[in-house]
């Protein structure tokens, strides 16, 4: 193993190893047999994970100022002043991401070996999965926007391929298409954003773009760029209104859902916004939009998750909701919290998905929770790990989710105001409710299934356990100072976000009092230390304090923490009451009848699908057909046909004048002579 | 005197020509044609072309018409179907076109004022013609003989026995 | 005015002969356009040629040159040749088709 | 080998031509030999093209390997060929695609195969000639000559409705290019009137001042001819029919893609010959290109015939290419040239796959297909690959071209850029939907499963796939060589129009007005 | 008055004398030996000698007083073409005549005589000689068209040709009379003198109109074209070729001379009329050909269209246009002849292939004929690398140069339309046969050889036209009058 800084020259191997694995599985996988395929598939990711750990070790040893390593592989697209080299950037943010991505991927690969053991297309599956990891790592390691875009599109493609993996199912094919197209719609804006950045900055390089964006562009341009990028993120991270593809994406094999549609790919949007945070910071309005979208998403999808019956879809909506949390965090100026939540959510949600995969696998691909029940006794290991995941998700104190969610709630309260805070707290309690609804319905109660149960094998249990461990401990990298922790994650990430942590300017004016700003800066504490403080930021911070909260920092944070913990537990308790305690009274049914409108809105996912079908899909098809029939055929073709047809019919008529009779010929000649002579 | 002679010749020629066109039976047409050709010969004579008048009578009215007469008599075709001018569409159009043409043509050709030139005494005599014909127009003369050869070859080739 | 017209009618000039030539030609054209017997058509062509001949001679006389007379001489030869060849074709056709109706020669058309 | 003594460009043109003649004259009855000969010649042209590539000086934007000699001195026409960064890749891709076309129709059945290959070679000669010609008359000769084999390939070996397709092909392309001939002649005489020299040499014709009242019709004649060939929006319907009726092996479709000659000709001839026109009409052309771009994508979605669908896809892509040309910046032109190469590869791959599907299924009707993945995973994999490449996945070739064009368009106007880029979404929709309908879901019951790709077929598809990846990952090979030429071209255009006022785009309208003022002094002319 | 027999420089009319002499000799041979081969050989010998004699005339210029027959590069150029056309027609007829019951013994001499007519026409300096030459040409043609005595199509074609031809000749004759009346002379030189001295006389214009009717009939320009399809279809196929390549070209070449030289002055008044005739000929010819079922008829209509193209030059009538027209005529002579020749060499048994349907998959049974016919069709359509392209290119160039852009545009659009039927026929020929293809019938070697030579000539002219262009320029220099 290469020691010291030289190891960074091997950075390209982190994504490259999975690529080699993918190529192997693609080209030779068919002949190689499942064992070789799984060794190559998992091994390549494992190697990559190991390498990133090594890199992490060296990286962590570097002084903070040096924690930004660039590696230019070669010039990619060069045309005039447009230059996009293929370069990689390793900074704390990407370091965290590659470690997480390769780690979770590795676990899920291992899990997949068991899960997909009986599938005919084993090699193809691992080809896609490896390819996905390659693109995902490229995405997070990218040193400029275009390289990021490679990964961005690549993961979308792999997502498409994996959603449509069981191609014989119509729904899988449809879901794949939908996922690709919807995210592509977002990508369109992202691409525009990239081009706009190039035109403004003359470069796509992260380091040069983010060095001092405020000097190059004004607020309105920053808003444009930020919003364009954000739409891309919305598409990829399934935020309202582009979230509809993600529930459908559950057609993919469950490990894929865990990896792509929960832990990694969908968080790329969060990563992107975090990456471009310097630009977002320039535009308060865009942050506001981010926050509102995130909040709405979190709330709407949580409501849908409340009533869904498909286990994977519940988890999918929950994923959307959690992503909403992350965006909210970004919007309220807590990118560190967002990334933190990203990590903890990755562990918890991967765990939940893998657990649900085990359940589904066990029950022969049954996904309706109403047809489960009492599983606790049959697959205990799954049950336990699943419960840990659920607890972590719900934000029960002590587990991973708690800390990250708490950081978000706090930032929301401080920067977003009480209204947003209230809404997000309600959402948090809904999280508890619907996660535990699964547990109580599926694992408790009576057995409502009669199939031969496939208990999960070792390859599946092991990742579950490991992930459960992570879900428990993951939170401790970011224990807030209030609880005596050191919030190492925020600290680690701080070079990226500069003067990060709670300092948005949501809902408040940008004009601030310098005094207040300074005060805020002081209060922010160590986290912000060492980072240059721009005037604008100071002004933003000043806004926070204009709300006039006089409560002391610590007690406020503690109080909020308490409230959120209570709400989470309350949600769990409500679920317990509904599905276990109330027994035969069937509270949920009665409630659903009582609030029929709300219920149907929830079950139909707020009618987004229907709306899109009516507004986009149908008109598009109709318009296409209309153009074909009305323009291409009716106008253009008919003109051509008309010209040709009239020529040909003239070709029919003209020789008809050739009567074959001599007198007629002579008559025409004389007529011609008359005309000529008269003319002359 | 000259006027009277001219108008008589004019009348004879035109009437007989009309008769060629309008006669129902081919034989009558041929006979009318003889009259026309003689009328033309008369006109030639009036125009100081005595040699041509003679040739016209001998060659045209003699040889050509005889050829036609032979043809008419040899080929026993049924005339009944085409004896009368049938007022079919083509005929009507043809007649109209021809009449328009005639009106236009006659009026156009005749307009402009001309005067006869004074001419030498031997104008149009055989000798004068011959001297021009055999000097200036030697090549056309030879060509005319070739033309006659063509006529012979054609007749033999087409109408002759195998 | 009237006197002039009468005068022009009375004094026979080249124009009179030109009118005659044109009339003969036009009659030939008329015949060609309305008749359908091939032999009559040939005769109509003779009429036209004679009309041209008269025109030649008239101009010739007007200018006092002999070229026109020579020309008409050659035209007669040509007319004879044309009639000879024409009649041989007519005979040929009659042998094969037993008709001299030009209107029936309409298999080749369109 | 010494280049100076060895006319490589002429050899590139003449070798396939001679091969074609040899096949027509000598080998007509021997199908195998002619097939073999044709294939060997096409491989040889590839080798030559690669050789050309290696000897090419990337830093030089001027014409290289120039050969020039008198052809018809009475007309001032010369045999003048040369290659620059733009045409170099056109030639290379032509040779490669023709070779692939031959490979893909290797097991085509039926009589007349010898002629089929002869025509393919002739087509190749014509195409290469178009890309190399530096003399307007020579160019026109190749331009027309190329159509003949095209016509035969479709008309003789094509589908059921081929008569109609060929009729359209002829009406559109010939009509337009003959009008261009008139314009060429007009230019020729104007040049003579100005300079006193009769010449068709474009290097001399560049910058001929032309009175405005005739500039418009002349340039329009050129433009329409090129637009039809490209094909640009209102002139595109011949292309879809031609593709739909082309022989099923896909061979012709592939070469048909090289009908991008139209776009090439815009670059080589219209822009430098009529810079003022090009600049002042750019908004209109760009509008057409954008319409073509979106419209083609829309219509592709409504198609039920695989080939027709891909044809509309290429209409859409060509719209982008022309957009790239008419934004007049280096990114746009780089992207356009790159895109032309890329379209040939990606859409060509798609056509080949469709041909292979047709060989097995006997239909191109999407509604009768479905679930092919099960029987033919390898074919499906290639299909997916080319679909994805066409969609513009970064790392594959189309993306590079597309993105550069977007950048170029954005530089000129945000509107252009946004509208153009939106096609990303539409492309994904129709191509993936097509993939779904053809490959995914359950297949209808079949007595025997269809055979997956044979070794030869796999090789045939692998070659373009590899090129797509290589130039997608390392586009500098192309871009480095295109750029000097593109810059030179831009320099020419910009120099000519430097005096144009800022309101250049309105000048087009004034041009029309001035045209109306010209009195017709010669009513019969 | 003294009679001195004139001095006739026989050298000036040596080629004509040779042709006439060998025609008679061939007739003698026929009379005494009754062997068509001998007749053929004698006729060809005559043509060859005449060609030599024409070659000897290169560079000669005969002053107009000396002879009615002009010799200049223009006449030499066309004489060569006529002699070659005649020779090719004979070669093509070699087996055709035997197959279709033509009396070869008189057939070949008649071709010689018709050629004599063409040669005299192009070099005539006098209206009388012109008239006689045209009559010699026409009357020989009537007989040639009728030479398939037993085929009713041939008979009908002959009778139609003869009747309408004589009718048109009468117009020509009257026109000559009027021109003579207006100018007082038969000599072209003097006519030019007379016309350029004063205002153009009214009678001369009418006379010219009448002459145009007569000559227009011979070249089959609209509206005097109606006979052409019928006659071309009914005539023996080599004769159809001869009519289109020989007689039409000869009369058109004469027409060009007529307008370029003696009637250069009134030409300006004629531009409109000629413009319309040109356009109508192109349109009517091409459009009528679009849906023809019979190949010969299609080629006939196409020849009408080609007259339309040539007429463009007559409209413009500057040096460049005349060069273009001369080139076009030469090209058309070769191409038209070769096209009809291919049809002639494709008879399957006693019947000819006339219907386009009969041409299906021809390329597989008769590769040579199909190949040459394809080249011809491409050339007729004006596709580059064939002679036809060079011709059209030159012509349209002349039109554009002279400012007749509208005419050029109509011309090119017509070319586009014409592609439809030319290419349609080619497509038929190359369509692969279904099932077992027709067994190739060996056709006569001589015909095939001639066809190959013609095909090659078309291609060579198309690829490297420079030498011929040189000849054309020289030829036109002889008639391009300084008036223009």
Short mmCIF file of N, CA and C in Angstrom, two decimals, chain B residues 67-160:
data_model
loop_
_atom_site.label_atom_id
_atom_site.label_comp_id
_atom_site.label_asym_id
_atom_site.label_seq_id
_atom_site.Cartn_x
_atom_site.Cartn_y
_atom_site.Cartn_z
N UNK B 67 -50.72 10.07 -111.98
CA UNK B 67 -50.35 9.18 -110.86
C UNK B 67 -51.50 9.06 -109.86
N UNK B 68 -52.06 10.21 -109.56
CA UNK B 68 -53.15 10.21 -108.58
C UNK B 68 -54.34 9.42 -109.11
N UNK B 69 -54.62 9.66 -110.37
CA UNK B 69 -55.76 8.96 -110.96
C UNK B 69 -55.55 7.46 -110.91
N UNK B 70 -54.34 7.06 -111.23
CA UNK B 70 -54.03 5.63 -111.15
C UNK B 70 -54.31 5.11 -109.76
N UNK B 71 -53.79 5.84 -108.82
CA UNK B 71 -53.94 5.39 -107.44
C UNK B 71 -55.43 5.28 -107.10
N UNK B 72 -56.18 6.31 -107.46
CA UNK B 72 -57.60 6.30 -107.10
C UNK B 72 -58.30 5.12 -107.74
N UNK B 73 -57.91 4.85 -108.96
CA UNK B 73 -58.64 3.79 -109.64
C UNK B 73 -58.14 2.41 -109.24
N UNK B 74 -56.84 2.34 -108.97
CA UNK B 74 -56.30 1.02 -108.63
C UNK B 74 -56.77 0.56 -107.25
N UNK B 75 -56.71 1.45 -106.33
CA UNK B 75 -57.05 1.07 -104.97
C UNK B 75 -58.56 1.12 -104.82
N UNK B 76 -59.15 -0.05 -104.72
CA UNK B 76 -60.61 -0.08 -104.69
C UNK B 76 -61.07 0.11 -103.25
N UNK B 77 -61.03 1.31 -102.84
CA UNK B 77 -61.44 1.54 -101.45
C UNK B 77 -62.89 1.93 -101.39
N UNK B 78 -63.44 1.68 -100.29
CA UNK B 78 -64.85 1.97 -100.08
C UNK B 78 -64.98 3.43 -99.67
N UNK B 79 -65.63 4.20 -100.55
CA UNK B 79 -65.67 5.62 -100.31
C UNK B 79 -66.85 6.06 -99.47
N UNK B 80 -67.80 5.16 -99.31
CA UNK B 80 -69.05 5.61 -98.71
C UNK B 80 -68.86 6.18 -97.32
N UNK B 81 -67.93 5.58 -96.60
CA UNK B 81 -67.81 6.03 -95.22
C UNK B 81 -67.20 7.41 -95.10
N UNK B 82 -66.43 7.80 -96.10
CA UNK B 82 -65.75 9.07 -95.92
C UNK B 82 -66.10 10.05 -97.02
N UNK B 83 -67.26 9.83 -97.63
CA UNK B 83 -67.58 10.69 -98.75
C UNK B 83 -67.90 12.10 -98.28
N UNK B 84 -68.77 12.17 -97.32
CA UNK B 84 -69.20 13.50 -96.86
C UNK B 84 -68.25 14.04 -95.79
N UNK B 85 -68.24 15.32 -95.72
CA UNK B 85 -67.54 15.94 -94.60
C UNK B 85 -68.36 15.69 -93.36
N UNK B 86 -67.77 14.96 -92.45
CA UNK B 86 -68.56 14.68 -91.25
C UNK B 86 -68.35 15.81 -90.24
N UNK B 87 -69.42 16.31 -89.71
CA UNK B 87 -69.27 17.43 -88.77
C UNK B 87 -68.85 16.94 -87.39
N UNK B 88 -67.74 16.19 -87.32
CA UNK B 88 -67.28 15.77 -85.99
C UNK B 88 -66.48 16.90 -85.36
N UNK B 89 -66.16 16.73 -84.13
CA UNK B 89 -65.53 17.81 -83.36
C UNK B 89 -64.23 18.26 -84.01
N UNK B 90 -63.43 17.24 -84.39
CA UNK B 90 -62.14 17.58 -84.98
C UNK B 90 -62.33 18.38 -86.25
N UNK B 91 -63.32 17.94 -87.05
CA UNK B 91 -63.56 18.63 -88.30
C UNK B 91 -63.95 20.08 -88.06
N UNK B 92 -64.85 20.28 -87.10
CA UNK B 92 -65.31 21.63 -86.81
C UNK B 92 -64.14 22.49 -86.34
N UNK B 93 -63.38 21.94 -85.40
CA UNK B 93 -62.22 22.70 -84.92
C UNK B 93 -61.29 22.99 -86.07
N UNK B 94 -61.02 21.95 -86.86
CA UNK B 94 -60.11 22.11 -87.99
C UNK B 94 -60.60 23.19 -88.93
N UNK B 95 -61.90 23.15 -89.26
CA UNK B 95 -62.44 24.13 -90.18
C UNK B 95 -62.30 25.52 -89.62
N UNK B 96 -62.64 25.64 -88.35
CA UNK B 96 -62.54 26.97 -87.72
C UNK B 96 -61.11 27.48 -87.77
N UNK B 97 -60.19 26.61 -87.36
CA UNK B 97 -58.78 27.01 -87.35
C UNK B 97 -58.35 27.39 -88.74
N UNK B 98 -58.75 26.57 -89.70
CA UNK B 98 -58.33 26.83 -91.08
C UNK B 98 -58.89 28.15 -91.57
N UNK B 99 -60.13 28.43 -91.22
CA UNK B 99 -60.75 29.67 -91.69
C UNK B 99 -60.06 30.87 -91.04
N UNK B 100 -59.80 30.76 -89.76
CA UNK B 100 -59.07 31.84 -89.10
C UNK B 100 -57.73 32.06 -89.77
N UNK B 101 -57.07 30.94 -90.01
CA UNK B 101 -55.77 31.01 -90.66
C UNK B 101 -55.90 31.69 -92.01
N UNK B 102 -56.90 31.23 -92.77
CA UNK B 102 -57.06 31.77 -94.12
C UNK B 102 -57.27 33.27 -94.07
N UNK B 103 -58.19 33.68 -93.20
CA UNK B 103 -58.47 35.11 -93.12
C UNK B 103 -57.22 35.90 -92.79
N UNK B 104 -56.56 35.43 -91.76
CA UNK B 104 -55.37 36.13 -91.32
C UNK B 104 -54.30 36.13 -92.40
N UNK B 105 -54.12 34.96 -92.94
CA UNK B 105 -53.00 34.77 -93.85
C UNK B 105 -53.18 35.59 -95.12
N UNK B 106 -54.38 35.49 -95.69
CA UNK B 106 -54.62 36.19 -96.95
C UNK B 106 -54.47 37.69 -96.72
N UNK B 107 -55.07 38.16 -95.62
CA UNK B 107 -55.00 39.60 -95.40
C UNK B 107 -53.57 40.05 -95.14
N UNK B 108 -52.82 39.25 -94.39
CA UNK B 108 -51.45 39.65 -94.09
C UNK B 108 -50.56 39.62 -95.31
N UNK B 109 -50.69 38.55 -96.07
CA UNK B 109 -49.77 38.38 -97.20
C UNK B 109 -50.01 39.47 -98.25
N UNK B 110 -51.29 39.85 -98.41
CA UNK B 110 -51.59 40.75 -99.51
C UNK B 110 -51.30 42.21 -99.18
N UNK B 111 -51.16 42.50 -97.91
CA UNK B 111 -50.99 43.90 -97.60
C UNK B 111 -49.60 44.38 -97.98
N UNK B 112 -49.44 45.64 -98.03
CA UNK B 112 -48.21 46.21 -98.55
C UNK B 112 -48.42 46.51 -100.03
N UNK B 113 -47.72 47.52 -100.54
CA UNK B 113 -47.98 47.85 -101.93
C UNK B 113 -46.79 47.44 -102.78
N UNK B 114 -47.12 46.80 -103.82
CA UNK B 114 -46.08 46.32 -104.73
C UNK B 114 -46.37 46.82 -106.13
N UNK B 115 -45.32 46.91 -106.86
CA UNK B 115 -45.45 47.27 -108.27
C UNK B 115 -44.63 46.27 -109.06
N UNK B 116 -45.14 45.96 -110.24
CA UNK B 116 -44.33 45.07 -111.08
C UNK B 116 -43.12 45.82 -111.60
N UNK B 117 -42.05 45.14 -111.68
CA UNK B 117 -40.86 45.77 -112.25
C UNK B 117 -40.91 45.64 -113.77
N UNK B 118 -40.17 46.51 -114.40
CA UNK B 118 -40.07 46.35 -115.85
C UNK B 118 -39.11 45.21 -116.12
N UNK B 119 -39.42 44.46 -117.11
CA UNK B 119 -38.63 43.25 -117.32
C UNK B 119 -38.10 43.20 -118.74
N UNK B 120 -36.99 42.53 -118.93
CA UNK B 120 -36.47 42.38 -120.30
C UNK B 120 -37.40 41.50 -121.13
N UNK B 121 -37.17 41.54 -122.37
CA UNK B 121 -38.08 40.87 -123.28
C UNK B 121 -38.04 39.36 -123.13
N UNK B 122 -36.80 38.86 -122.91
CA UNK B 122 -36.74 37.39 -122.87
C UNK B 122 -36.92 36.86 -121.45
N UNK B 123 -37.52 37.69 -120.65
CA UNK B 123 -37.73 37.26 -119.26
C UNK B 123 -38.62 36.01 -119.23
N UNK B 124 -38.18 34.99 -118.57
CA UNK B 124 -38.97 33.78 -118.42
C UNK B 124 -38.88 32.86 -119.62
N UNK B 125 -38.03 33.21 -120.56
CA UNK B 125 -37.90 32.31 -121.70
C UNK B 125 -37.10 31.08 -121.30
N UNK B 126 -37.20 30.07 -122.12
CA UNK B 126 -36.51 28.83 -121.80
C UNK B 126 -35.01 29.09 -121.72
N UNK B 127 -34.56 29.91 -122.62
CA UNK B 127 -33.12 30.14 -122.67
C UNK B 127 -32.62 30.83 -121.40
N UNK B 128 -33.34 31.85 -121.04
CA UNK B 128 -32.89 32.58 -119.85
C UNK B 128 -32.92 31.68 -118.62
N UNK B 129 -33.97 30.93 -118.54
CA UNK B 129 -34.05 30.03 -117.37
C UNK B 129 -32.94 29.01 -117.42
N UNK B 130 -32.78 28.45 -118.60
CA UNK B 130 -31.78 27.41 -118.73
C UNK B 130 -30.40 27.92 -118.37
N UNK B 131 -30.10 29.14 -118.79
CA UNK B 131 -28.75 29.61 -118.51
C UNK B 131 -28.51 29.77 -117.02
N UNK B 132 -29.54 30.20 -116.33
CA UNK B 132 -29.36 30.29 -114.87
C UNK B 132 -29.30 28.91 -114.26
N UNK B 133 -30.21 28.07 -114.72
CA UNK B 133 -30.35 26.74 -114.13
C UNK B 133 -29.06 25.93 -114.23
N UNK B 134 -28.42 26.03 -115.39
CA UNK B 134 -27.27 25.17 -115.57
C UNK B 134 -25.96 25.81 -115.14
N UNK B 135 -26.03 27.04 -114.72
CA UNK B 135 -24.80 27.62 -114.19
C UNK B 135 -24.90 27.81 -112.69
N UNK B 136 -25.76 28.72 -112.35
CA UNK B 136 -25.83 29.08 -110.93
C UNK B 136 -26.41 27.92 -110.11
N UNK B 137 -27.36 27.25 -110.69
CA UNK B 137 -28.08 26.24 -109.91
C UNK B 137 -27.72 24.83 -110.32
N UNK B 138 -26.45 24.65 -110.61
CA UNK B 138 -26.02 23.33 -111.07
C UNK B 138 -26.15 22.29 -109.95
N UNK B 139 -25.70 22.67 -108.82
CA UNK B 139 -25.71 21.69 -107.72
C UNK B 139 -27.15 21.32 -107.36
N UNK B 140 -28.05 22.28 -107.20
CA UNK B 140 -29.43 21.89 -106.95
C UNK B 140 -29.99 21.01 -108.06
N UNK B 141 -29.57 21.27 -109.22
CA UNK B 141 -30.07 20.44 -110.32
C UNK B 141 -29.66 19.00 -110.13
N UNK B 142 -28.38 18.82 -109.80
CA UNK B 142 -27.92 17.45 -109.54
C UNK B 142 -28.69 16.85 -108.37
N UNK B 143 -28.93 17.70 -107.41
CA UNK B 143 -29.63 17.21 -106.22
C UNK B 143 -31.04 16.76 -106.59
N UNK B 144 -31.65 17.51 -107.49
CA UNK B 144 -32.98 17.14 -107.91
C UNK B 144 -32.97 15.75 -108.54
N UNK B 145 -31.90 15.47 -109.27
CA UNK B 145 -31.84 14.14 -109.86
C UNK B 145 -31.72 13.07 -108.79
N UNK B 146 -30.95 13.41 -107.76
CA UNK B 146 -30.84 12.46 -106.65
C UNK B 146 -32.21 12.24 -106.01
N UNK B 147 -32.96 13.34 -105.92
CA UNK B 147 -34.29 13.24 -105.35
C UNK B 147 -35.16 12.29 -106.17
N UNK B 148 -35.07 12.43 -107.45
CA UNK B 148 -35.85 11.55 -108.31
C UNK B 148 -35.41 10.10 -108.11
N UNK B 149 -34.10 9.93 -107.91
CA UNK B 149 -33.61 8.58 -107.63
C UNK B 149 -34.26 8.04 -106.37
N UNK B 150 -34.34 8.90 -105.38
CA UNK B 150 -34.97 8.47 -104.14
C UNK B 150 -36.40 8.03 -104.40
N UNK B 151 -37.10 8.81 -105.20
CA UNK B 151 -38.47 8.46 -105.50
C UNK B 151 -38.54 7.08 -106.13
N UNK B 152 -37.64 6.80 -107.05
CA UNK B 152 -37.64 5.50 -107.71
C UNK B 152 -37.37 4.40 -106.69
N UNK B 153 -36.30 4.63 -105.91
CA UNK B 153 -35.94 3.60 -104.93
C UNK B 153 -37.10 3.37 -103.97
N UNK B 154 -37.69 4.49 -103.55
CA UNK B 154 -38.78 4.36 -102.60
C UNK B 154 -39.93 3.58 -103.18
N UNK B 155 -40.29 3.92 -104.37
CA UNK B 155 -41.41 3.23 -104.99
C UNK B 155 -41.11 1.75 -105.11
N UNK B 156 -39.90 1.44 -105.56
CA UNK B 156 -39.55 0.03 -105.72
C UNK B 156 -39.55 -0.67 -104.37
N UNK B 157 -38.97 0.00 -103.40
CA UNK B 157 -38.82 -0.64 -102.10
C UNK B 157 -40.17 -0.86 -101.44
N UNK B 158 -41.05 0.12 -101.57
CA UNK B 158 -42.29 0.04 -100.80
C UNK B 158 -43.39 -0.67 -101.58
N UNK B 159 -43.57 -0.29 -102.80
CA UNK B 159 -44.71 -0.83 -103.53
C UNK B 159 -44.35 -2.02 -104.39
N UNK B 160 -43.06 -2.19 -104.60
CA UNK B 160 -42.66 -3.27 -105.49
C UNK B 160 -42.86 -4.65 -104.87
#
